[in-house]
mmCIF file of C-alpha atoms and ligand atoms in Angstrom:
data_model
loop_
_atom_site.group_PDB
_atom_site.id
_atom_site.type_symbol
_atom_site.label_atom_id
_atom_site.label_comp_id
_atom_site.label_asym_id
_atom_site.label_seq_id
_atom_site.Cartn_x
_atom_site.Cartn_y
_atom_site.Cartn_z
ATOM 1 C CA MET A 21 6.097 -24.452 -23.564
ATOM 2 C CA GLN A 22 8.256 -22.074 -21.451
ATOM 3 C CA GLN A 23 9.887 -23.385 -18.263
ATOM 4 C CA VAL A 24 10.939 -20.961 -15.494
ATOM 5 C CA ASP A 25 11.401 -21.295 -11.743
ATOM 6 C CA HIS A 26 8.707 -18.687 -11.092
ATOM 7 C CA VAL A 27 6.026 -16.850 -13.030
ATOM 8 C CA VAL A 28 4.979 -13.650 -11.243
ATOM 9 C CA ILE A 29 1.636 -12.257 -12.393
ATOM 10 C CA GLY A 30 1.233 -8.517 -11.857
ATOM 11 C CA ALA A 31 3.901 -5.811 -11.883
ATOM 12 C CA GLY A 32 2.267 -3.535 -9.330
ATOM 13 C CA ALA A 33 4.266 -2.861 -6.182
ATOM 14 C CA MET A 34 3.988 -6.371 -4.773
ATOM 15 C CA GLY A 35 4.643 -8.389 -7.916
ATOM 16 C CA ALA A 36 7.552 -6.161 -8.913
ATOM 17 C CA ALA A 37 9.102 -6.452 -5.428
ATOM 18 C CA THR A 38 8.691 -10.240 -5.417
ATOM 19 C CA ALA A 39 10.089 -10.658 -8.931
ATOM 20 C CA TRP A 40 13.062 -8.442 -8.048
ATOM 21 C CA GLU A 41 13.749 -10.438 -4.888
ATOM 22 C CA LEU A 42 13.493 -13.818 -6.640
ATOM 23 C CA THR A 43 15.695 -12.644 -9.491
ATOM 24 C CA ARG A 44 18.406 -11.354 -7.192
ATOM 25 C CA ARG A 45 18.336 -14.721 -5.429
ATOM 26 C CA GLY A 46 19.365 -16.234 -8.744
ATOM 27 C CA ARG A 47 16.003 -17.745 -9.743
ATOM 28 C CA SER A 48 14.674 -17.679 -13.292
ATOM 29 C CA VAL A 49 11.598 -15.440 -13.352
ATOM 30 C CA ALA A 50 8.971 -14.312 -15.838
ATOM 31 C CA LEU A 51 7.165 -11.162 -14.632
ATOM 32 C CA ILE A 52 3.939 -10.646 -16.568
ATOM 33 C CA GLU A 53 1.881 -7.424 -16.469
ATOM 34 C CA GLN A 54 -1.274 -6.743 -18.472
ATOM 35 C CA PHE A 55 -0.631 -2.968 -18.669
ATOM 36 C CA GLY A 56 2.538 -0.833 -18.906
ATOM 37 C CA ALA A 57 5.046 -0.068 -16.143
ATOM 38 C CA ALA A 58 3.597 2.012 -13.272
ATOM 39 C CA HIS A 59 0.204 2.295 -15.034
ATOM 40 C CA LYS A 60 -2.829 3.993 -13.482
ATOM 41 C CA ASN A 61 -5.355 1.138 -13.550
ATOM 42 C CA GLY A 62 -4.498 -0.669 -10.313
ATOM 43 C CA SER A 63 -3.555 0.191 -6.736
ATOM 44 C CA SER A 64 0.105 1.254 -6.822
ATOM 45 C CA HIS A 65 0.147 4.438 -8.942
ATOM 46 C CA GLY A 66 0.643 8.018 -7.819
ATOM 47 C CA GLY A 67 3.617 9.893 -6.436
ATOM 48 C CA THR A 68 3.479 8.899 -2.770
ATOM 49 C CA ARG A 69 2.193 6.535 -0.066
ATOM 50 C CA ILE A 70 2.330 6.919 3.698
ATOM 51 C CA PHE A 71 5.085 5.146 5.564
ATOM 52 C CA ARG A 72 4.322 4.742 9.266
ATOM 53 C CA LEU A 73 5.304 2.629 12.233
ATOM 54 C CA SER A 74 2.330 3.982 14.158
ATOM 55 C CA TYR A 75 -0.236 1.204 14.017
ATOM 56 C CA ARG A 76 -2.597 0.266 16.816
ATOM 57 C CA SER A 77 -1.787 -3.332 15.971
ATOM 58 C CA SER A 78 1.645 -4.479 17.058
ATOM 59 C CA LEU A 79 1.681 -6.905 14.094
ATOM 60 C CA TYR A 80 1.996 -4.044 11.603
ATOM 61 C CA THR A 81 4.329 -1.907 13.737
ATOM 62 C CA ASP A 82 6.523 -4.989 13.804
ATOM 63 C CA LEU A 83 6.289 -5.376 10.014
ATOM 64 C CA ALA A 84 7.025 -1.674 9.424
ATOM 65 C CA THR A 85 10.011 -1.933 11.768
ATOM 66 C CA LEU A 86 11.346 -4.739 9.577
ATOM 67 C CA ALA A 87 10.504 -2.769 6.446
ATOM 68 C CA LEU A 88 12.616 0.243 7.416
ATOM 69 C CA PRO A 89 16.044 -1.417 6.933
ATOM 70 C CA ASP A 90 14.616 -3.314 3.946
ATOM 71 C CA TRP A 91 13.740 0.002 2.245
ATOM 72 C CA ARG A 92 17.257 1.293 2.905
ATOM 73 C CA GLU A 93 18.757 -1.912 1.524
ATOM 74 C CA MET A 94 16.539 -1.664 -1.560
ATOM 75 C CA GLU A 95 17.557 1.969 -2.050
ATOM 76 C CA GLU A 96 21.214 1.032 -1.858
ATOM 77 C CA ALA A 97 20.850 -1.961 -4.188
ATOM 78 C CA THR A 98 18.899 0.027 -6.792
ATOM 79 C CA GLY A 99 20.648 3.394 -6.350
ATOM 80 C CA SER A 100 17.286 5.170 -5.915
ATOM 81 C CA HIS A 101 15.839 7.390 -3.190
ATOM 82 C CA LEU A 102 12.484 5.736 -2.421
ATOM 83 C CA LEU A 103 11.570 6.469 1.208
ATOM 84 C CA GLU A 104 11.630 9.750 3.109
ATOM 85 C CA GLN A 105 11.093 9.928 6.863
ATOM 86 C CA ASN A 106 9.536 13.366 7.138
ATOM 87 C CA GLY A 107 7.286 12.405 10.061
ATOM 88 C CA GLN A 108 3.822 11.011 10.764
ATOM 89 C CA LEU A 109 1.033 12.532 12.856
ATOM 90 C CA ASP A 110 -1.806 10.481 14.337
ATOM 91 C CA HIS A 111 -4.622 12.340 16.004
ATOM 92 C CA GLY A 112 -8.030 11.397 17.272
ATOM 93 C CA TYR A 113 -9.768 9.653 20.132
ATOM 94 C CA GLN A 114 -7.735 8.642 23.145
ATOM 95 C CA GLU A 115 -8.065 4.851 22.850
ATOM 96 C CA ALA A 116 -6.599 4.851 19.337
ATOM 97 C CA ILE A 117 -3.692 7.153 20.222
ATOM 98 C CA ASP A 118 -2.948 5.257 23.452
ATOM 99 C CA ASP A 119 -2.873 1.974 21.495
ATOM 100 C CA ILE A 120 -0.419 3.456 18.992
ATOM 101 C CA ALA A 121 1.795 4.719 21.818
ATOM 102 C CA ARG A 122 1.772 1.240 23.404
ATOM 103 C CA SER A 123 2.593 -0.373 20.078
ATOM 104 C CA LEU A 124 5.535 2.007 19.540
ATOM 105 C CA ASP A 125 6.689 1.492 23.145
ATOM 106 C CA ARG A 126 6.724 -2.270 22.633
ATOM 107 C CA HIS A 127 9.092 -1.763 19.721
ATOM 108 C CA ASN A 128 11.102 0.905 21.486
ATOM 109 C CA ARG A 129 10.391 3.534 18.801
ATOM 110 C CA SER A 130 10.442 7.251 19.536
ATOM 111 C CA TYR A 131 7.390 9.535 19.501
ATOM 112 C CA GLU A 132 6.027 12.707 21.102
ATOM 113 C CA ARG A 133 2.518 13.421 22.343
ATOM 114 C CA PHE A 134 0.857 16.837 22.098
ATOM 115 C CA SER A 135 -2.339 18.582 23.066
ATOM 116 C CA PRO A 136 -4.319 19.877 20.053
ATOM 117 C CA ASP A 137 -3.196 23.461 20.776
ATOM 118 C CA GLU A 138 0.473 22.492 21.009
ATOM 119 C CA ALA A 139 0.213 20.530 17.762
ATOM 120 C CA GLN A 140 -1.556 23.395 15.992
ATOM 121 C CA ALA A 141 1.216 25.782 17.042
ATOM 122 C CA ARG A 142 3.798 23.469 15.449
ATOM 123 C CA TRP A 143 1.781 22.494 12.341
ATOM 124 C CA PRO A 144 -0.498 25.524 11.771
ATOM 125 C CA GLY A 145 -1.969 24.196 8.524
ATOM 126 C CA MET A 146 -3.949 21.540 10.410
ATOM 127 C CA ASN A 147 -6.540 21.397 13.199
ATOM 128 C CA PHE A 148 -6.241 18.522 15.622
ATOM 129 C CA ASP A 149 -8.628 16.195 17.421
ATOM 130 C CA SER A 150 -8.335 15.560 21.164
ATOM 131 C CA HIS A 151 -5.125 13.464 21.244
ATOM 132 C CA VAL A 152 -2.042 13.849 19.046
ATOM 133 C CA LEU A 153 1.044 11.663 18.539
ATOM 134 C CA TYR A 154 4.025 12.506 16.327
ATOM 135 C CA SER A 155 6.290 9.719 15.082
ATOM 136 C CA PRO A 156 9.468 11.160 13.507
ATOM 137 C CA GLU A 157 10.208 7.848 11.792
ATOM 138 C CA GLY A 158 7.053 7.970 9.650
ATOM 139 C CA GLY A 159 6.905 9.703 6.288
ATOM 140 C CA ARG A 160 6.344 8.727 2.676
ATOM 141 C CA CYS A 161 7.353 6.194 0.033
ATOM 142 C CA PHE A 162 7.706 7.377 -3.565
ATOM 143 C CA SER A 163 5.313 4.895 -5.115
ATOM 144 C CA ASP A 164 5.533 5.363 -8.910
ATOM 145 C CA LYS A 165 9.296 5.599 -8.629
ATOM 146 C CA THR A 166 9.468 2.431 -6.498
ATOM 147 C CA VAL A 167 7.416 0.391 -8.971
ATOM 148 C CA SER A 168 9.338 1.615 -12.053
ATOM 149 C CA THR A 169 12.676 1.091 -10.301
ATOM 150 C CA LEU A 170 11.804 -2.472 -9.298
ATOM 151 C CA ILE A 171 10.586 -3.383 -12.788
ATOM 152 C CA ASP A 172 13.727 -1.910 -14.382
ATOM 153 C CA GLN A 173 16.060 -3.603 -11.916
ATOM 154 C CA THR A 174 14.296 -6.957 -12.296
ATOM 155 C CA ARG A 175 14.834 -6.729 -16.035
ATOM 156 C CA ILE A 176 18.479 -5.658 -15.605
ATOM 157 C CA LEU A 177 19.105 -8.670 -13.353
ATOM 158 C CA GLY A 178 17.939 -10.944 -16.152
ATOM 159 C CA ALA A 179 14.254 -11.703 -15.601
ATOM 160 C CA ASP A 180 11.902 -12.015 -18.549
ATOM 161 C CA VAL A 181 9.699 -8.941 -18.030
ATOM 162 C CA LYS A 182 6.598 -8.941 -20.213
ATOM 163 C CA LEU A 183 4.568 -5.738 -20.106
ATOM 164 C CA GLU A 184 1.271 -5.234 -21.980
ATOM 165 C CA THR A 185 0.791 -9.005 -21.702
ATOM 166 C CA LYS A 186 -2.338 -10.359 -20.085
ATOM 167 C CA VAL A 187 -2.418 -13.735 -18.355
ATOM 168 C CA ILE A 188 -5.525 -15.370 -19.726
ATOM 169 C CA SER A 189 -5.628 -18.406 -17.452
ATOM 170 C CA VAL A 190 -3.926 -20.211 -14.597
ATOM 171 C CA ASP A 191 -4.522 -23.934 -14.157
ATOM 172 C CA LEU A 192 -2.961 -26.848 -12.349
ATOM 173 C CA ASP A 193 -1.126 -29.833 -13.787
ATOM 174 C CA GLY A 194 -0.166 -31.963 -10.790
ATOM 175 C CA ASP A 195 2.425 -30.038 -8.793
ATOM 176 C CA TYR A 196 2.853 -27.513 -11.608
ATOM 177 C CA ALA A 197 0.904 -24.468 -12.666
ATOM 178 C CA ILE A 198 0.115 -23.768 -16.301
ATOM 179 C CA VAL A 199 0.031 -20.042 -17.045
ATOM 180 C CA GLU A 200 -1.263 -18.881 -20.404
ATOM 181 C CA THR A 201 -0.956 -15.565 -22.180
ATOM 182 C CA ALA A 202 -2.199 -14.912 -25.721
ATOM 183 C CA ASN A 203 1.161 -15.971 -27.191
ATOM 184 C CA GLU A 204 2.854 -18.235 -24.672
ATOM 185 C CA THR A 205 2.278 -21.015 -22.179
ATOM 186 C CA PHE A 206 4.416 -21.420 -19.054
ATOM 187 C CA ARG A 207 4.705 -24.624 -17.031
ATOM 188 C CA THR A 208 6.143 -23.729 -13.651
ATOM 189 C CA PRO A 209 6.486 -25.199 -10.152
ATOM 190 C CA SER A 210 5.715 -21.739 -8.745
ATOM 191 C CA VAL A 211 3.328 -19.012 -9.834
ATOM 192 C CA VAL A 212 3.053 -15.872 -7.708
ATOM 193 C CA VAL A 213 -0.297 -14.185 -8.154
ATOM 194 C CA ALA A 214 0.188 -10.528 -7.228
ATOM 195 C CA ALA A 215 -2.758 -9.411 -9.297
ATOM 196 C CA GLY A 216 -4.306 -6.888 -6.889
ATOM 197 C CA ALA A 217 -7.982 -6.365 -7.690
ATOM 198 C CA TRP A 218 -7.870 -9.178 -10.266
ATOM 199 C CA VAL A 219 -6.748 -11.961 -7.921
ATOM 200 C CA ASN A 220 -10.176 -13.545 -7.598
ATOM 201 C CA LYS A 221 -10.709 -13.563 -11.371
ATOM 202 C CA LEU A 222 -7.364 -15.272 -11.935
ATOM 203 C CA VAL A 223 -7.212 -17.954 -9.247
ATOM 204 C CA GLY A 224 -10.543 -17.859 -7.408
ATOM 205 C CA HIS A 225 -11.326 -21.244 -9.013
ATOM 206 C CA LEU A 226 -8.097 -22.824 -7.690
ATOM 207 C CA VAL A 227 -7.597 -21.294 -4.256
ATOM 208 C CA LYS A 228 -10.100 -20.501 -1.531
ATOM 209 C CA LEU A 229 -9.877 -16.746 -0.939
ATOM 210 C CA PRO A 230 -11.568 -14.612 1.713
ATOM 211 C CA LYS A 231 -14.436 -12.474 0.455
ATOM 212 C CA LEU A 232 -12.766 -9.632 -1.461
ATOM 213 C CA VAL A 233 -14.484 -6.355 -2.252
ATOM 214 C CA VAL A 234 -12.907 -4.089 -4.863
ATOM 215 C CA ASP A 235 -13.811 -0.413 -4.802
ATOM 216 C CA ALA A 236 -12.302 2.853 -5.996
ATOM 217 C CA GLY A 237 -10.795 5.301 -3.536
ATOM 218 C CA GLN A 238 -10.811 8.961 -4.517
ATOM 219 C CA PRO A 239 -7.971 10.924 -2.925
ATOM 220 C CA ALA A 240 -7.340 14.559 -3.899
ATOM 221 C CA HIS A 241 -4.388 16.939 -3.772
ATOM 222 C CA PHE A 242 -4.822 20.404 -2.245
ATOM 223 C CA GLN A 243 -2.414 23.348 -2.407
ATOM 224 C CA PRO A 244 -1.110 24.858 0.858
ATOM 225 C CA SER A 245 -1.554 28.583 1.412
ATOM 226 C CA ALA A 246 1.502 30.677 0.490
ATOM 227 C CA ASN A 247 2.740 31.140 4.090
ATOM 228 C CA LEU A 248 2.715 27.337 4.614
ATOM 229 C CA ALA A 249 4.315 26.298 1.345
ATOM 230 C CA ASP A 250 7.359 24.857 3.120
ATOM 231 C CA GLU A 251 7.040 21.040 3.165
ATOM 232 C CA THR A 252 8.099 20.808 6.811
ATOM 233 C CA TYR A 253 4.608 22.031 7.775
ATOM 234 C CA TRP A 254 3.136 18.879 6.198
ATOM 235 C CA PRO A 255 4.103 15.533 7.688
ATOM 236 C CA SER A 256 1.952 12.516 6.814
ATOM 237 C CA PHE A 257 -1.156 12.064 8.970
ATOM 238 C CA LEU A 258 -3.945 9.729 9.992
ATOM 239 C CA HIS A 259 -7.071 11.059 11.644
ATOM 240 C CA HIS A 260 -8.686 8.536 13.959
ATOM 241 C CA GLY A 261 -12.061 10.251 13.985
ATOM 242 C CA ALA A 262 -15.315 9.097 15.479
ATOM 243 C CA ASN A 263 -16.247 7.404 12.189
ATOM 244 C CA GLY A 264 -12.933 5.501 11.944
ATOM 245 C CA ARG A 265 -12.908 1.764 11.578
ATOM 246 C CA GLY A 266 -12.737 0.865 15.243
ATOM 247 C CA GLY A 267 -9.377 -0.818 15.726
ATOM 248 C CA SER A 268 -8.850 -2.478 12.327
ATOM 249 C CA PRO A 269 -5.322 -2.255 10.836
ATOM 250 C CA LEU A 270 -6.252 0.672 8.604
ATOM 251 C CA GLU A 271 -8.362 2.440 11.173
ATOM 252 C CA ALA A 272 -8.808 6.053 10.256
ATOM 253 C CA SER A 273 -11.450 8.437 9.041
ATOM 254 C CA ALA A 274 -8.914 10.293 6.896
ATOM 255 C CA TYR A 275 -5.266 10.137 5.870
ATOM 256 C CA GLY A 276 -2.914 12.363 3.951
ATOM 257 C CA LEU A 277 0.616 13.275 2.988
ATOM 258 C CA TYR A 278 2.599 15.693 0.906
ATOM 259 C CA THR A 279 3.408 14.742 -2.689
ATOM 260 C CA PRO A 280 6.241 16.889 -4.107
ATOM 261 C CA GLY A 281 5.017 18.927 -7.056
ATOM 262 C CA GLU A 282 1.349 17.990 -6.504
ATOM 263 C CA GLY A 283 0.401 19.299 -3.067
ATOM 264 C CA PHE A 284 -1.041 17.726 0.061
ATOM 265 C CA LYS A 285 -2.991 14.537 -0.683
ATOM 266 C CA ILE A 286 -6.020 13.714 1.420
ATOM 267 C CA GLY A 287 -8.199 10.622 1.395
ATOM 268 C CA THR A 288 -11.378 10.142 3.392
ATOM 269 C CA TRP A 289 -13.475 7.041 3.877
ATOM 270 C CA SER A 290 -17.118 6.634 3.117
ATOM 271 C CA ASP A 291 -19.266 3.758 1.952
ATOM 272 C CA ARG A 292 -18.147 3.002 -1.582
ATOM 273 C CA GLU A 293 -19.699 0.739 -4.144
ATOM 274 C CA ALA A 294 -18.077 -2.526 -5.161
ATOM 275 C CA ILE A 295 -16.800 -2.340 -8.750
ATOM 276 C CA ASP A 296 -15.386 -4.618 -11.452
ATOM 277 C CA PRO A 297 -11.749 -3.593 -12.172
ATOM 278 C CA ASP A 298 -12.283 -4.419 -15.879
ATOM 279 C CA ASN A 299 -15.386 -2.298 -16.149
ATOM 280 C CA ARG A 300 -14.675 0.970 -14.478
ATOM 281 C CA ASP A 301 -15.343 4.503 -15.684
ATOM 282 C CA PHE A 302 -12.620 6.386 -13.709
ATOM 283 C CA SER A 303 -15.085 9.233 -13.196
ATOM 284 C CA ILE A 304 -14.718 11.564 -10.224
ATOM 285 C CA SER A 305 -17.683 11.524 -7.857
ATOM 286 C CA GLU A 306 -18.656 15.161 -7.255
ATOM 287 C CA PRO A 307 -20.685 14.427 -4.088
ATOM 288 C CA TYR A 308 -17.724 12.529 -2.672
ATOM 289 C CA LEU A 309 -15.367 15.384 -3.564
ATOM 290 C CA GLU A 310 -17.725 17.894 -1.931
ATOM 291 C CA GLY A 311 -17.721 15.763 1.235
ATOM 292 C CA MET A 312 -13.938 15.784 1.223
ATOM 293 C CA LYS A 313 -13.869 19.564 0.776
ATOM 294 C CA ASP A 314 -16.121 19.883 3.840
ATOM 295 C CA TYR A 315 -13.618 17.768 5.735
ATOM 296 C CA VAL A 316 -10.726 19.961 4.556
ATOM 297 C CA ARG A 317 -12.605 23.145 5.520
ATOM 298 C CA GLU A 318 -13.008 21.795 9.047
ATOM 299 C CA TRP A 319 -9.569 20.273 9.619
ATOM 300 C CA PHE A 320 -7.127 22.049 7.283
ATOM 301 C CA PRO A 321 -7.137 25.848 7.617
ATOM 302 C CA GLY A 322 -3.836 25.906 5.681
ATOM 303 C CA LEU A 323 -5.139 24.285 2.483
ATOM 304 C CA ASP A 324 -6.944 25.943 -0.403
ATOM 305 C CA VAL A 325 -10.210 23.986 -0.701
ATOM 306 C CA ASP A 326 -10.802 25.151 -4.273
ATOM 307 C CA SER A 327 -7.481 23.806 -5.509
ATOM 308 C CA ALA A 328 -8.588 20.151 -5.210
ATOM 309 C CA VAL A 329 -7.452 17.777 -7.960
ATOM 310 C CA ALA A 330 -8.957 14.314 -7.454
ATOM 311 C CA THR A 331 -7.978 10.922 -8.833
ATOM 312 C CA THR A 332 -9.128 7.316 -8.354
ATOM 313 C CA CYS A 333 -7.275 4.194 -7.254
ATOM 314 C CA LEU A 334 -8.413 0.617 -6.577
ATOM 315 C CA PHE A 335 -8.748 -0.780 -3.084
ATOM 316 C CA THR A 336 -9.091 -4.536 -2.647
ATOM 317 C CA ASN A 337 -10.611 -5.086 0.757
ATOM 318 C CA THR A 338 -10.462 -8.204 2.892
ATOM 319 C CA PRO A 339 -13.114 -8.372 5.635
ATOM 320 C CA ASP A 340 -10.543 -7.911 8.433
ATOM 321 C CA GLU A 341 -8.134 -5.622 6.484
ATOM 322 C CA HIS A 342 -5.296 -8.111 6.902
ATOM 323 C CA PHE A 343 -3.179 -9.169 3.919
ATOM 324 C CA ILE A 344 -3.236 -12.444 2.012
ATOM 325 C CA ILE A 345 0.324 -13.729 1.581
ATOM 326 C CA ASP A 346 0.285 -17.493 1.459
ATOM 327 C CA ARG A 347 1.017 -20.508 -0.720
ATOM 328 C CA LYS A 348 -1.124 -23.452 -1.744
ATOM 329 C CA GLY A 349 0.708 -25.997 -3.878
ATOM 330 C CA PRO A 350 2.419 -24.172 -6.733
ATOM 331 C CA ILE A 351 0.312 -21.020 -6.226
ATOM 332 C CA THR A 352 1.496 -18.201 -3.967
ATOM 333 C CA VAL A 353 -1.055 -15.436 -3.503
ATOM 334 C CA CYS A 354 0.391 -12.048 -2.594
ATOM 335 C CA SER A 355 -2.385 -9.575 -2.093
ATOM 336 C CA PRO A 356 -1.471 -7.036 0.554
ATOM 337 C CA CYS A 357 -4.589 -5.096 -0.070
ATOM 338 C CA SER A 358 -7.086 -3.067 1.902
ATOM 339 C CA GLY A 359 -5.229 0.149 1.355
ATOM 340 C CA HIS A 360 -2.197 -0.087 3.606
ATOM 341 C CA GLY A 361 0.347 -2.369 1.947
ATOM 342 C CA PHE A 362 2.778 -0.078 0.165
ATOM 343 C CA LYS A 363 4.948 0.795 3.170
ATOM 344 C CA PHE A 364 5.918 -2.875 3.477
ATOM 345 C CA VAL A 365 6.915 -3.405 -0.176
ATOM 346 C CA PRO A 366 10.496 -4.716 0.218
ATOM 347 C CA THR A 367 9.613 -6.907 3.190
ATOM 348 C CA ILE A 368 6.557 -8.366 1.495
ATOM 349 C CA GLY A 369 8.725 -9.018 -1.576
ATOM 350 C CA LYS A 370 11.092 -11.050 0.603
ATOM 351 C CA MET A 371 8.280 -12.859 2.411
ATOM 352 C CA THR A 372 6.555 -13.775 -0.843
ATOM 353 C CA ALA A 373 9.830 -14.937 -2.390
ATOM 354 C CA ASP A 374 10.390 -17.169 0.664
ATOM 355 C CA LEU A 375 6.927 -18.702 0.199
ATOM 356 C CA ALA A 376 7.405 -19.170 -3.549
ATOM 357 C CA MET A 377 10.649 -21.012 -2.788
ATOM 358 C CA GLY A 378 8.833 -23.471 -0.525
ATOM 359 C CA GLY A 379 8.426 -21.651 2.798
ATOM 360 C CA ASN A 380 5.334 -21.499 4.976
ATOM 361 C CA GLN A 381 3.388 -18.492 6.192
ATOM 362 C CA LYS A 382 3.994 -18.256 9.937
ATOM 363 C CA THR A 383 1.605 -15.356 10.590
ATOM 364 C CA PRO A 384 -1.964 -16.704 10.869
ATOM 365 C CA GLU A 385 -3.553 -13.341 9.921
ATOM 366 C CA TRP A 386 -1.992 -13.521 6.433
ATOM 367 C CA ARG A 387 -2.856 -17.147 5.640
ATOM 368 C CA LEU A 388 -5.375 -18.242 3.047
ATOM 369 C CA PRO A 389 -8.579 -19.565 4.589
ATOM 370 C CA SER A 390 -8.433 -23.322 5.121
HETATM 371 C C1 FAD B 17 -5.983 5.388 -2.809
HETATM 372 C C2 FAD B 17 -4.988 4.475 -2.146
HETATM 373 C C3 FAD B 17 -4.158 4.984 -1.181
HETATM 374 C C4 FAD B 17 -3.245 4.159 -0.534
HETATM 375 N N1 FAD B 17 -2.436 4.695 0.414
HETATM 376 C C5 FAD B 17 -1.516 3.918 1.009
HETATM 377 C C6 FAD B 17 -0.618 4.494 1.932
HETATM 378 O O1 FAD B 17 -0.637 5.704 2.174
HETATM 379 N N2 FAD B 17 0.313 3.685 2.518
HETATM 380 C C7 FAD B 17 0.382 2.356 2.242
HETATM 381 O O2 FAD B 17 1.233 1.664 2.840
HETATM 382 N N3 FAD B 17 -0.453 1.777 1.346
HETATM 383 C C8 FAD B 17 -1.386 2.530 0.729
HETATM 384 N N4 FAD B 17 -2.228 1.998 -0.200
HETATM 385 C C9 FAD B 17 -2.140 0.554 -0.473
HETATM 386 C C10 FAD B 17 -1.082 0.199 -1.487
HETATM 387 O O3 FAD B 17 -0.986 1.181 -2.490
HETATM 388 C C11 FAD B 17 -1.447 -1.176 -2.036
HETATM 389 O O4 FAD B 17 -1.452 -2.104 -0.956
HETATM 390 C C12 FAD B 17 -0.469 -1.656 -3.087
HETATM 391 O O5 FAD B 17 -0.208 -0.672 -4.048
HETATM 392 C C13 FAD B 17 -1.039 -2.913 -3.746
HETATM 393 O O6 FAD B 17 -0.127 -3.339 -4.726
HETATM 394 P P1 FAD B 17 -0.431 -4.649 -5.579
HETATM 395 O O7 FAD B 17 0.813 -4.930 -6.320
HETATM 396 O O8 FAD B 17 -0.985 -5.697 -4.680
HETATM 397 O O9 FAD B 17 -1.633 -4.243 -6.549
HETATM 398 P P2 FAD B 17 -1.603 -3.503 -7.980
HETATM 399 O O10 FAD B 17 -0.729 -2.323 -7.941
HETATM 400 O O11 FAD B 17 -3.010 -3.274 -8.394
HETATM 401 O O12 FAD B 17 -0.914 -4.554 -8.922
HETATM 402 C C14 FAD B 17 -1.583 -5.673 -9.435
HETATM 403 C C15 FAD B 17 -1.121 -5.819 -10.841
HETATM 404 O O13 FAD B 17 -1.551 -7.055 -11.417
HETATM 405 C C16 FAD B 17 -1.811 -6.829 -12.779
HETATM 406 N N5 FAD B 17 -2.670 -7.892 -13.298
HETATM 407 C C17 FAD B 17 -3.871 -8.248 -12.841
HETATM 408 N N6 FAD B 17 -4.397 -9.238 -13.573
HETATM 409 C C18 FAD B 17 -3.476 -9.546 -14.510
HETATM 410 C C19 FAD B 17 -3.437 -10.467 -15.585
HETATM 411 N N7 FAD B 17 -4.454 -11.298 -15.845
HETATM 412 N N8 FAD B 17 -2.338 -10.523 -16.371
HETATM 413 C C20 FAD B 17 -1.287 -9.689 -16.133
HETATM 414 N N9 FAD B 17 -1.286 -8.763 -15.135
HETATM 415 C C21 FAD B 17 -2.363 -8.688 -14.336
HETATM 416 C C22 FAD B 17 -2.514 -5.477 -12.745
HETATM 417 O O14 FAD B 17 -2.557 -4.871 -14.014
HETATM 418 C C23 FAD B 17 -1.678 -4.731 -11.740
HETATM 419 O O15 FAD B 17 -0.620 -4.020 -12.334
HETATM 420 C C24 FAD B 17 -3.168 2.788 -0.865
HETATM 421 C C25 FAD B 17 -3.985 2.271 -1.870
HETATM 422 C C26 FAD B 17 -4.887 3.094 -2.504
HETATM 423 C C27 FAD B 17 -5.761 2.524 -3.563
#
């Protein structure tokens, strides 16, 4: 039986960040991932994710404000360029944009507000809804590169990184967790379950979780027209449209950002079906893609609608779109799901490492249900 300070299950963004953090704190760590590094079957793959401070909820502006220096520290420690602050636009109904402005004011962060015409003159590839806010500190994280870098660095620092290794079961033995793969059994005082869409399957029998719904998002990349090929025309954006989610942390009817070499990525929301992450066909929904093209026709005069290349990616949704980052006995669950966790990667890695080393979750929104 293997003995380590911590077993971390899942080498997506959150597990890799937690394993890296624990390892650099001098702990012995086994990081176990059922697929390869930066694979395409979970939630963390693809070239980019939005980084933004501009949340309606002060809780997440606060977290993103903490994340900013953490990203820079992670870049320095790993020698990799992982975050680019090329700007973030929020546009939509007044209440949403006013809330974002208040949230940024509370944290003393800079922003500019524009009328739709003023914004269109500056970013001619987009049309804008009634209220517009530009946050120069927003931008994009390089997601595949972040995950691969963290896995590599965790291994270099001495952790036991096991790829293509599925955890078959997690059980309790007093204050210890027993973690089994096909070939090995670990007995550990701390298991971090950063299993994304699989968290319920792995520890739903040991820990009370909120109701989790897994579904597949279908973003697509579009090519800018030749006169707008310069990346500076394409900051990241969130559209708080009439069919947004009404004040939840994610709150938007559409989002997008520029991925170098791939074009401008756009995602829209619609009612999606719950799926089983182990039984998924990865097919592209043509009706959904057509709906997205209609959206692009209306809001993006500078994108070529026919250039769309779509992909799928798993969302794990909590009912309130808050994260689950909490510990119960030897089990720490780290599931910053619901589609907006990536921008906080280094900070969530630190928070989860603190919990795994015996800390308590101080933020009620991220606790496990009692
Ligand atoms: C389409 C889309 C767009 C997004 N856009 C943004 C954005 O713009 N900005 C932002 O901040 N966030 C965004 N997010 C959210 C962000 O990407 C996620 O919050 C984050 O990637 C979740 O990482 P994770 O490590 O929790 O999950 P995952 O990346 O899914 O990692 C979980 C890992 O656990 C492994 N695993 C599961 N079960 C086992 C087992 N039994 N044994 C071994 N390994 C196991 C899985 O294989 C997987 O690798 C988006 C998400 C999606 C889907």
